[in-house]
C-alpha atoms as one frame of an Amber mdcrd trajectory, in Angstrom:
protein
-188.195 -64.533-104.497-184.561 -65.329-105.336-185.515 -66.283-108.881-187.046
 -62.836-109.455-183.883 -61.132-108.205-181.658 -63.213-110.451-183.823 -62.521
-113.516-183.905 -58.810-112.633-180.118 -58.696-112.247-179.657 -60.449-115.593
-181.989 -57.977-117.321-180.232 -54.990-115.714-176.861 -56.469-116.727-177.984
 -56.873-120.335-179.291 -53.294-120.424-176.012 -51.955-118.986-173.946 -53.932
-121.511-176.120 -52.713-124.392-175.752 -49.102-123.214-171.966 -49.445-122.998
-171.818 -50.977-126.478-174.063 -48.240-127.905-171.872 -45.514-126.427-168.680
 -47.065-127.775-169.828 -47.672-131.342-167.578 -45.804-133.742-169.277 -42.732
-135.092-167.880 -41.227-138.205-165.480 -38.420-137.339-167.156 -36.446-140.097
-170.121 -36.024-137.722-167.850 -33.723-135.724-167.682 -31.241-138.605-167.426
 -27.713-137.252-167.400 -25.873-140.555-167.665 -26.493-144.267-165.512 -24.494
-146.641-167.354 -23.883-149.912-165.651 -22.808-153.128-168.013 -21.640-155.854
-166.871 -23.178-159.130-167.459 -20.292-161.533-166.053 -17.476-159.423-163.650
 -19.361-157.109-165.148 -17.341-154.239-164.763 -19.039-150.871-167.452 -19.136
-148.195-167.751 -20.825-144.835-170.787 -22.667-143.507-170.890 -22.823-139.723
-174.642 -23.232-139.177-174.922 -26.412-137.108-178.299 -27.480-138.551-177.159
 -27.154-142.155-173.875 -28.931-141.422-175.687 -31.820-139.720-178.111 -32.260
-142.638-175.324 -32.225-145.204-173.070 -34.581-143.237-175.975 -37.005-142.722
-176.507 -37.196-146.490-172.792 -37.700-147.171-172.316 -40.412-144.545-175.551
 -42.238-145.344-175.269 -42.188-149.126-171.519 -42.343-149.862-170.661 -45.056
-152.363-167.496 -46.109-154.114-166.823 -46.837-157.742-167.518 -43.610-159.639
-165.134 -43.921-162.547-166.572 -41.586-165.184-164.603 -38.540-166.257-166.662
 -35.373-165.914-165.716 -32.634-168.314-167.989 -29.888-167.008-166.910 -27.592
-164.163-168.194 -28.300-160.666-170.723 -25.953-159.126-169.393 -26.218-155.567
-166.346 -27.715-153.908-166.926 -28.640-150.265-164.331 -29.330-147.586-165.507
 -30.560-144.192-163.407 -29.594-141.160-163.467 -31.117-137.679-161.136 -30.003
-134.902-158.742 -32.795-135.905-159.274 -33.564-139.606-160.478 -32.327-142.940
-162.498 -34.247-145.514-162.772 -33.422-149.168-162.820 -31.811-151.493-166.260
 -33.006-152.483-166.996 -31.648-155.953-170.711 -31.121-156.556-172.305 -31.040
-159.999-175.864 -29.727-159.890-176.761 -30.765-163.460-175.690 -34.355-162.783
-177.079 -34.516-159.238-173.839 -35.950-157.937-170.957 -35.001-155.640-167.612
 -36.772-156.044-164.746 -36.967-153.565-161.199 -36.277-154.725-157.816 -37.126
-153.209-157.829 -39.761-150.412-161.319 -41.033-151.173-161.210 -40.491-154.950
-164.037 -42.305-156.687-166.403 -42.145-153.730-169.559 -40.241-154.541-173.056
 -39.397-153.423-176.148 -38.755-155.443-177.827 -35.560-154.289-181.021 -33.742
-155.084-181.822 -30.058-155.302-182.322 -29.679-151.531-178.624 -30.479-150.963
-177.698 -27.521-153.189-180.271 -25.336-151.425-178.604 -26.142-148.079-175.253
 -25.072-149.525-176.740 -21.829-150.805-178.562 -21.176-147.560-175.340 -21.760
-145.635-173.236 -19.396-147.723-175.865 -16.654-147.618-175.756 -16.459-143.813
């Protein structure tokens, strides 16, 4: 009987430790984005995306797919410039080029980029239409 209690306590202890570790894992602050400021390249018009579902989808793509090392000079104008705002920080601008299927960070994270497909641009457009 004592052996069962000891094994049970060990299992419960392991589960508690795993839960504590899972709760304390650093999540990217970008996941706390409250709004995305969008500047349309051609017109310089500024829009705000505050739809939680669209923000979450876009942030997931950026966090999951961000890579470093983009060192090509792009001569064409960007289609959209995105800036992600949390209550504490801002991230961006992220310049998005539809024809190239790429978005490139400027400033602090210059050279970091993500490859995006048409659905990423559709999310932007859906967000600025609302």
